[in-house]
Amino acid sequence: MNRNFLEINGDLMSGNFLFVHINEWADSDSSDAIPISQGYILANLEKHGYSGHILGDYKNRPLTPRLFNTCIQQLKPKAVGFTVYEENINRVRVWARFAKMLDPEIVVILGGPQITFMPGVALEQMVEADILCRGDGETVSAELANALAGNRPLTEVPGICCRENGVIVETEKSFRYENLDDLPSPYLNDTIDCTGKSRVIIFSSRGCASSCTFCYTPMASGRKILFHSIDRIIDEMRYLKRQDISDFWFADPNFAHSRKRLGNLLEAIIDKVPGVTFWCQTRYNLVDTDLLDLLKRAGAHTIAFGLESAHDATLNRINKGLDPDKMAGAVKAARNAGINVELFSLFGLPGESLEDAEKTLDYVKNNKVDVDGNSISQQLHIFYGTPISDEPQRHGITPLPFTKPAYQSLCRDYKTDGMSEDEIRQMGFLWRLNRRDFAEDIKHARNLFTIAGFINRHYEYLNHRPEAGMMLSLIYLELDEPGPAAKCLLALQQNFSGHTEVDTFLNRPLIGFKNRRRAIAGPGCRIIFDCRGMLDGALVPETICYYTMATLGSGALVSDFDRNMSGIKCGSATQFEVTFPADYSNGGLAGRKVSFQVYLHQVLEPVEYNLLKDVAQKTPRNKYRFNDLFNLKKHNENLYYMVLRDSILHSHTGNLPHMMALFNFYLKLGFKENALELAYSLPHEPSVMVHAGRVLLANDFPEEALEFMRYAEGTSAELENKRIEAHIKLKQYEEAEMIGADPLLATSLQTMNLRVKLASLRQLPIENYLRRVDTLLDSQVKMMAAKM
């Protein structure tokens, strides 16, 4: 049965349980959207004679109030269950409260990592919740189903926290399944809908026997590891492969815990499920060359190791027995075996200084591991159930002075005895700066303003390392801004002399471009062109482009296309055939011959500079004259900026959108004076000034934003909320409260959200905080009810 599509022969089936899987950050076709925990629970309930359904609430396919209402009214479930994490608990509370509005008798069950060790007092603060699931979901749900069916008191169900006559009760511990195969497979039973998925989550084991102080899993599993049989895993993989799913995410915390068992599993995969691929994680000291070779032959494309930190003293503090030098050897061995490597790491760890944390970033880079996927480090999250959470002060953790409800863990709201709140934020910015997508985007001239905006907003945190200056200089050179580029290059030379990466960067040829009328395209030239391709007499949409900018010989273009562009004169239209490589990423074009029509707008010839000062003094400032601003904006943001920068906008009429775009570009590039000069030339009309204020606030200039927004105070709820945001950024909490208390904003959800945030920042009593939360939740539920 397809559990996410409830209509069968036009009728909705009845069910005892309804589960809602909330992941607002994942698309429905992502493996992250697979409700693996709820799938196991529902499959086990079915084994015991009960029924149920799973609904998904995803980024690209949000759950609608109408569908949820239909399920509640027609399925009439006894209970609705949610898997709760710190990141989704607020949305869970909205849906839980909505469920209670629709059916006051329904039992709301909260389970998952955030709930297992959550203090019982949290139940008093979440009036919409009835039960906190403390034990394994499969065990507790089966006992709970029996109690609900027999109308027995909830207090007789082991492994939960509930209310009895207004008193919070923690029941006795529930038993655990010792044999994981006793739990039915949510895949073999079709409990989980895999439609549209190309990759799924799969478990071969559960639990972790380590004693890391930052991790929830060892305490939740009792530091015990349970295993599925190899036959069970192979049956699941073969079944899923028949559904055209051939990539698997083994979510075991320690895939290689038993070397002998893993070897047997990998041999079975090679023999019985050939052609599949998978991701897995384990400790670096459990792998060797032979095992890595076997992993590769079985289909492992990526292996993740838990690094956490490259600083020995920090590793000792968190009970992470690890030798960074030996791990480097494991990374190299995995790469030699043809397996990609990811390294889990954390910053903001107990006792760690900013310098210690930077060593971990440098370790990842020096070992040539891309800062991508799970190698993107994150701040330590201190969740319930971790030893650090139980005794933060003993670990040198100081909670920040915020008002927090009991249902939220400490999470990221802390400083340590080694790093201030500001330094922890700074480390997060440094990791973001070094992500692979930034480097790839700059290489291909994509998202340059987004990257420049990030760097310039946080430059004070980033300028002690060379990455920010190198990236900005490349962006400025790409956008034909030689002055700012030269300033960055000279600063790199002065501040990072002797730095290997910087020296290599500065010693490479420095290339500029000079526009020449009637120039002819050739190797090294920058060209601007339109094109379209025809295949078998039909237009190929993927080949259509306008105002594309590329450098011949750089590898940015298909080699056959690149070769044919040489010798064409600026302003000419031409036709030629291009044979796409056999391994071209678009399978529909790979190895095919396509007939192209091309118009060459502009040719800029390369100019090489030997001295850094020549970049500023001798690089020509090219003029880009294109009148089609609409299509420029649509197809080439970089060229759109350069055209706007060089244009004379003679009047505001019809040009305001372009002027505001240029204003935004200037702010992101760090050209604040240019931006404000342009802004002050705008007509002092409320709508225009407010727009400028929004742009300033989005670029982290709250003080200037307030100056512009004052022209239209009180004209709209949206504007007043922006003013509140600006005051919060400036830590002017009293001013923000005064605006938020305006009766005209009483029905604004955004204002309610901001007032909850202010209650926390101002450290208001928990009763005040909870009243504001209740107001927000009730308003959200009313809006949902209106959409049924």
XYZ file of N, CA, C and O in Angstrom, residues 83-217:
540
model
N 7.554 12.927 14.860
C 8.971 12.765 15.200
C 9.549 14.168 15.357
O 9.488 14.980 14.431
N 10.112 14.451 16.534
C 10.472 15.821 16.896
C 11.984 15.991 16.991
O 12.680 15.187 17.621
N 12.448 17.052 16.364
C 13.829 17.511 16.477
C 13.797 18.961 16.960
O 12.759 19.631 16.881
N 14.906 19.444 17.425
C 14.977 20.854 17.836
C 14.543 21.778 16.704
O 13.846 22.769 16.919
N 14.919 21.417 15.469
C 14.687 22.313 14.344
C 13.235 22.328 13.866
O 12.830 23.261 13.178
N 12.434 21.308 14.213
C 11.066 21.305 13.700
C 10.004 21.391 14.791
O 8.810 21.320 14.509
N 10.416 21.571 16.046
C 9.459 21.475 17.146
C 8.385 22.560 17.087
O 7.219 22.320 17.424
N 8.734 23.750 16.614
C 7.730 24.811 16.558
C 6.634 24.483 15.541
O 5.450 24.710 15.797
N 7.032 23.927 14.386
C 6.029 23.537 13.392
C 5.222 22.332 13.870
O 4.021 22.228 13.617
N 5.872 21.415 14.566
C 5.155 20.271 15.139
C 4.059 20.761 16.078
O 2.924 20.272 16.056
N 4.383 21.750 16.887
C 3.397 22.263 17.853
C 2.177 22.853 17.132
O 1.049 22.715 17.608
N 2.395 23.508 16.009
C 1.271 24.079 15.256
C 0.347 22.959 14.764
O -0.876 23.013 14.947
N 0.936 21.917 14.138
C 0.115 20.822 13.616
C -0.560 20.053 14.750
O -1.709 19.606 14.616
N 0.129 19.894 15.861
C -0.466 19.187 17.002
C -1.650 19.967 17.554
O -2.706 19.391 17.871
N -1.499 21.264 17.653
C -2.592 22.094 18.159
C -3.769 22.106 17.176
O -4.933 22.110 17.571
N -3.445 22.093 15.889
C -4.488 22.030 14.860
C -5.251 20.712 14.975
O -6.483 20.669 14.851
N -4.522 19.624 15.217
C -5.162 18.316 15.374
C -6.136 18.332 16.555
O -7.249 17.796 16.473
N -5.742 18.957 17.656
C -6.609 19.048 18.836
C -7.838 19.900 18.564
O -8.923 19.644 19.106
N -7.673 20.922 17.732
C -8.825 21.740 17.377
C -9.826 20.913 16.569
O -11.041 21.010 16.765
N -9.310 20.083 15.659
C -10.172 19.274 14.806
C -10.832 18.129 15.577
O -11.976 17.761 15.310
N -10.107 17.556 16.530
C -10.631 16.441 17.332
C -10.034 16.524 18.726
O -8.931 16.024 18.974
N -10.743 17.148 19.671
C -10.206 17.319 21.034
C -9.867 16.005 21.734
O -9.071 16.006 22.680
N -10.447 14.876 21.265
C -10.195 13.586 21.917
C -8.959 12.874 21.375
O -8.525 11.875 21.946
N -8.404 13.364 20.290
C -7.262 12.680 19.700
C -6.062 12.776 20.634
O -5.861 13.781 21.323
N -5.279 11.704 20.691
C -4.090 11.667 21.547
C -2.886 12.095 20.719
O -2.603 11.506 19.669
N -2.183 13.124 21.180
C -1.002 13.636 20.478
C 0.251 13.054 21.130
O 0.496 13.246 22.332
N 1.040 12.339 20.321
C 2.254 11.675 20.803
C 3.462 12.353 20.159
O 3.522 12.498 18.930
N 4.416 12.740 20.959
C 5.667 13.308 20.468
C 6.791 12.341 20.787
O 6.943 11.888 21.924
N 7.576 12.002 19.768
C 8.727 11.136 19.962
C 9.911 11.660 19.185
O 9.843 12.713 18.553
N 11.021 10.936 19.227
C 12.198 11.364 18.485
C 13.302 11.895 19.385
O 13.137 12.007 20.606
N 14.432 12.270 18.790
C 15.608 12.669 19.573
C 15.366 13.822 20.545
O 15.944 13.841 21.629
N 14.539 14.789 20.171
C 14.313 15.935 21.048
C 13.479 15.564 22.273
O 13.522 16.236 23.294
N 12.742 14.460 22.173
C 11.768 14.112 23.203
C 12.308 13.112 24.222
O 11.955 13.155 25.401
N 13.180 12.214 23.792
C 13.596 11.084 24.639
C 14.040 11.511 26.029
O 13.659 10.909 27.033
N 14.852 12.568 26.113
C 15.372 13.002 27.404
C 14.871 14.398 27.801
O 15.408 15.006 28.719
N 13.861 14.879 27.121
C 13.296 16.185 27.448
C 12.699 16.155 28.858
O 12.031 15.196 29.232
N 12.911 17.197 29.663
C 12.339 17.192 31.021
C 10.812 17.142 30.973
O 10.181 17.738 30.097
N 10.228 16.436 31.930
C 8.783 16.257 31.954
C 8.014 17.557 32.069
O 6.885 17.659 31.582
N 8.621 18.573 32.690
C 7.934 19.861 32.836
C 7.576 20.458 31.485
O 6.654 21.277 31.372
N 8.257 20.030 30.426
C 7.959 20.543 29.089
C 6.524 20.221 28.684
O 5.901 20.962 27.919
N 5.995 19.110 29.201
C 4.625 18.734 28.867
C 3.632 19.769 29.399
O 2.570 19.984 28.805
N 3.968 20.412 30.505
C 3.109 21.465 31.045
C 3.095 22.684 30.122
O 2.124 23.442 30.089
N 4.165 22.867 29.364
C 4.293 24.045 28.501
C 3.772 23.779 27.091
O 3.718 24.692 26.282
N 3.436 22.541 26.788
C 2.883 22.184 25.476
C 1.512 21.561 25.698
O 1.361 20.339 25.714
N 0.493 22.397 25.848
C -0.833 21.906 26.231
C -1.439 21.007 25.162
O -2.340 20.206 25.449
N -0.946 21.134 23.915
C -1.504 20.327 22.834
C -0.964 18.900 22.832
O -1.497 18.029 22.132
N 0.104 18.631 23.584
C 0.726 17.303 23.602
C 0.205 16.490 24.780
O -0.022 17.023 25.871
N 0.019 15.185 24.560
C -0.451 14.298 25.623
C 0.643 13.366 26.128
O 0.660 13.014 27.308
N 1.530 12.948 25.227
C 2.503 11.915 25.582
C 3.867 12.259 25.015
O 3.998 12.651 23.851
N 4.890 12.093 25.846
C 6.277 12.134 25.389
C 6.781 10.702 25.385
O 6.736 10.013 26.410
N 7.252 10.247 24.237
C 7.729 8.869 24.087
C 9.189 8.794 24.506
O 10.061 9.397 23.883
N 9.467 8.050 25.566
C 10.832 7.960 26.115
C 11.613 6.759 25.580
O 12.826 6.791 25.506
N 10.931 5.691 25.253
C 11.617 4.481 24.811
C 11.628 4.346 23.307
O 11.299 5.277 22.573
N 12.016 3.154 22.837
C 11.992 2.891 21.400
C 10.569 3.033 20.884
O 9.622 2.468 21.449
N 10.410 3.750 19.772
C 9.079 4.030 19.254
C 8.262 2.790 18.963
O 7.051 2.760 19.188
N 8.919 1.742 18.436
C 8.195 0.523 18.087
C 7.592 -0.125 19.335
O 6.428 -0.551 19.338
N 8.385 -0.192 20.410
C 7.914 -0.822 21.647
C 6.796 -0.012 22.278
O 5.732 -0.535 22.618
N 7.038 1.288 22.429
C 6.070 2.138 23.124
C 4.757 2.218 22.350
O 3.671 2.136 22.936
N 4.831 2.358 21.030
C 3.602 2.518 20.243
C 2.731 1.264 20.313
O 1.494 1.354 20.352
N 3.347 0.084 20.328
C 2.559 -1.156 20.419
C 1.836 -1.231 21.757
O 0.647 -1.587 21.825
N 2.536 -0.900 22.846
C 1.910 -0.901 24.171
C 0.837 0.168 24.257
O -0.232 -0.038 24.843
N 1.106 1.319 23.663
C 0.154 2.418 23.688
C -1.115 2.070 22.906
O -2.237 2.367 23.336
N -0.925 1.424 21.754
C -2.080 1.007 20.960
C -2.972 0.060 21.746
O -4.209 0.166 21.701
N -2.355 -0.867 22.487
C -3.136 -1.802 23.307
C -3.915 -1.066 24.394
O -5.077 -1.382 24.672
N -3.280 -0.062 24.985
C -3.946 0.700 26.048
C -5.120 1.499 25.498
O -6.201 1.540 26.102
N -4.905 2.140 24.351
C -5.980 2.932 23.753
C -7.137 2.047 23.316
O -8.309 2.411 23.455
N -6.819 0.866 22.771
C -7.875 -0.044 22.314
C -8.680 -0.582 23.484
O -9.891 -0.814 23.369
N -8.025 -0.772 24.629
C -8.709 -1.324 25.790
C -9.141 -0.293 26.793
O -9.585 -0.637 27.890
N -8.990 1.014 26.403
C -9.349 2.116 27.310
C -8.671 1.985 28.668
O -9.263 2.265 29.715
N -7.420 1.545 28.664
C -6.651 1.459 29.895
C -5.961 2.788 30.167
O -5.684 3.555 29.237
N -5.612 3.087 31.421
C -4.926 4.346 31.744
C -3.578 4.425 31.025
O -2.852 3.427 30.917
N -3.249 5.608 30.563
C -1.964 5.793 29.880
C -0.793 5.512 30.810
O 0.288 5.121 30.366
N -1.005 5.702 32.109
C 0.083 5.493 33.073
C 0.514 4.035 33.142
O 1.533 3.717 33.754
N -0.269 3.120 32.528
C 0.135 1.716 32.498
C 1.045 1.401 31.320
O 1.533 0.272 31.196
N 1.266 2.387 30.463
C 2.117 2.172 29.289
C 3.563 2.477 29.660
O 3.891 3.606 30.056
N 4.481 1.515 29.536
C 5.885 1.779 29.861
C 6.536 2.715 28.836
O 6.158 2.734 27.665
N 7.509 3.497 29.299
C 8.338 4.287 28.391
C 7.744 5.597 27.935
O 8.100 6.080 26.858
N 6.846 6.184 28.729
C 6.270 7.461 28.326
C 6.255 8.451 29.487
O 6.440 8.086 30.650
N 6.003 9.698 29.149
C 5.710 10.743 30.121
C 4.324 11.272 29.756
O 4.068 11.588 28.590
N 3.430 11.344 30.724
C 2.065 11.777 30.438
C 1.483 12.506 31.646
O 2.137 12.649 32.674
N 0.240 12.955 31.523
C -0.456 13.619 32.616
C -1.459 12.651 33.249
O -2.116 11.875 32.554
N -1.589 12.731 34.561
C -2.643 12.006 35.269
C -3.225 12.943 36.313
O -2.533 13.342 37.259
N -4.476 13.341 36.084
C -5.145 14.292 36.973
C -4.329 15.574 37.145
O -4.186 16.109 38.256
N -3.775 16.038 36.020
C -3.034 17.289 36.042
C -1.612 17.175 36.536
O -0.890 18.187 36.599
N -1.186 15.960 36.878
C 0.179 15.744 37.387
C 1.008 15.029 36.319
O 0.528 14.089 35.675
N 2.250 15.488 36.138
C 3.147 14.855 35.153
C 3.683 13.545 35.730
O 4.222 13.511 36.845
N 3.511 12.463 34.950
C 3.937 11.141 35.407
C 4.927 10.550 34.410
O 4.685 10.551 33.204
N 6.043 10.045 34.941
C 7.017 9.297 34.136
C 6.805 7.817 34.433
O 6.928 7.385 35.579
N 6.475 7.025 33.425
C 6.227 5.608 33.654
C 7.544 4.834 33.646
O 8.602 5.370 33.315
N 7.453 3.543 33.992
C 8.654 2.710 34.018
C 9.244 2.560 32.613
O 8.571 2.801 31.610
N 10.498 2.161 32.549
C 11.168 1.992 31.259
C 10.522 0.870 30.464
O 10.028 -0.112 31.020
N 10.550 1.041 29.156
C 10.013 0.004 28.273
C 11.122 -0.961 27.872
O 12.308 -0.616 27.924
N 10.739 -2.167 27.466
C 11.750 -3.122 27.015
C 12.208 -2.770 25.607
O 11.545 -2.023 24.891
N 13.364 -3.304 25.214
C 13.908 -3.065 23.882
C 13.941 -4.379 23.108
O 14.180 -5.446 23.675
N 13.714 -4.272 21.818
C 13.856 -5.453 20.967
C 15.341 -5.807 20.874
O 16.172 -4.961 20.536
N 15.679 -7.029 21.190
C 17.072 -7.452 21.122
C 17.446 -7.911 19.720
O 18.603 -7.876 19.335
N 16.464 -8.368 18.968
C 16.697 -8.817 17.599
C 15.986 -7.853 16.660
O 14.756 -7.830 16.595
N 16.735 -7.047 15.934
C 16.127 -6.046 15.068
C 15.241 -6.673 14.000
O 14.296 -6.039 13.521
N 15.528 -7.899 13.627
C 14.697 -8.544 12.607
C 13.280 -8.849 13.102
O 12.394 -9.183 12.309
N 13.055 -8.732 14.426
C 11.694 -8.869 14.943
C 10.821 -7.696 14.508
O 9.587 -7.778 14.574
N 11.468 -6.615 14.084
C 10.731 -5.446 13.596
C 10.517 -5.593 12.098
O 11.485 -5.738 11.348
N 9.277 -5.555 11.635
C 9.026 -5.709 10.195
C 9.687 -4.588 9.395
O 9.854 -3.460 9.877
N 10.024 -4.887 8.174
C 10.668 -3.904 7.306
C 9.643 -2.915 6.746
O 8.657 -3.319 6.121
N 9.860 -1.621 6.927
C 8.933 -0.638 6.345
C 9.025 -0.583 4.825
O 8.132 -0.033 4.182
N 10.099 -1.155 4.257
C 10.223 -1.206 2.800
C 9.553 -2.447 2.234
O 8.759 -2.373 1.300
N 9.858 -3.609 2.818
C 9.274 -4.853 2.308
C 7.758 -4.863 2.476
O 7.051 -5.527 1.721
N 7.267 -4.114 3.475
C 5.821 -4.027 3.716
C 5.165 -2.888 2.947
O 3.964 -2.662 3.089
N 5.954 -2.129 2.185
C 5.435 -0.951 1.475
C 4.828 0.076 2.423
O 3.918 0.815 2.064
N 5.320 0.108 3.635
C 4.838 1.104 4.593
C 5.328 2.496 4.217
O 4.641 3.488 4.440
N 6.531 2.571 3.655
C 7.102 3.840 3.212
C 6.928 3.969 1.707
O 7.271 3.050 0.955
N 6.429 5.105 1.300
C 6.262 5.389 -0.123
C 7.585 5.873 -0.704
O 8.120 6.887 -0.270
N 8.107 5.152 -1.669
C 9.390 5.502 -2.284
C 9.231 6.107 -3.668
O 10.213 6.233 -4.412
N 8.017 6.485 -4.011
C 7.777 7.068 -5.329
C 8.642 8.312 -5.532
O 8.673 9.199 -4.682
N 9.337 8.363 -6.654
C 10.156 9.530 -6.976
C 11.514 9.552 -6.325
O 12.312 10.470 -6.566
N 11.813 8.573 -5.489
C 13.104 8.545 -4.806
C 14.134 7.787 -5.645
O 13.829 6.760 -6.236
N 15.346 8.303 -5.672
C 16.442 7.580 -6.311
C 17.423 7.054 -5.271
O 18.321 6.282 -5.583
N 17.224 7.488 -4.017
C 18.104 7.075 -2.926
C 17.257 6.944 -1.665
O 16.343 7.739 -1.443
N 17.534 5.930 -0.848
C 16.763 5.749 0.383
C 17.697 5.526 1.570
O 18.860 5.145 1.419
N 17.134 5.767 2.750
C 17.834 5.496 4.007
C 17.635 4.022 4.351
O 16.534 3.483 4.199
N 18.669 3.390 4.851
C 18.563 1.992 5.256
C 19.435 1.778 6.491
O 20.476 2.425 6.648
N 18.993 0.919 7.391
C 19.762 0.587 8.595
C 20.228 -0.860 8.516
O 19.438 -1.754 8.212
N 21.499 -1.074 8.840
C 21.945 -2.448 9.041
C 22.162 -2.700 10.528
O 22.272 -3.838 10.961
N 22.216 -1.605 11.306
C 22.362 -1.726 12.757
C 21.837 -0.462 13.405
O 21.563 0.539 12.739
N 21.706 -0.517 14.728
C 21.296 0.644 15.513
C 22.190 0.761 16.739
O 22.624 -0.239 17.288
N 22.384 1.997 17.184
C 23.079 2.215 18.445
C 24.558 2.499 18.269
O 25.130 2.330 17.188
N 25.184 2.940 19.362
C 26.609 3.261 19.366
C 27.166 2.970 20.742
O 26.534 3.281 21.761
N 28.351 2.364 20.792
C 28.973 1.983 22.055
C 30.027 2.978 22.519
O 30.700 2.750 23.519
N 30.190 4.085 21.802
C 31.205 5.079 22.178
C 30.731 5.898 23.370
O 29.585 5.780 23.818
N 31.605 6.767 23.852
C 31.264 7.569 25.038
C 31.507 9.054 24.799
O 31.827 9.790 25.729
N 31.356 9.512 23.557
C 31.572 10.920 23.240
C 30.585 11.781 24.029
O 29.375 11.495 24.042
N 31.068 12.844 24.640
C 30.237 13.641 25.537
C 29.253 14.544 24.808
O 28.336 15.080 25.425
N 29.427 14.711 23.502
C 28.586 15.640 22.745
C 27.432 14.943 22.043
O 26.585 15.602 21.434
N 27.372 13.614 22.105
C 26.452 12.857 21.254
C 25.300 12.240 22.042
O 25.490 11.719 23.153
N 24.139 12.261 21.436
C 22.894 11.725 22.023
C 22.785 10.200 21.887
O 22.243 9.522 22.756
N 23.314 9.650 20.808
C 23.056 8.258 20.452
C 23.512 7.243 21.508
O 22.769 6.305 21.812
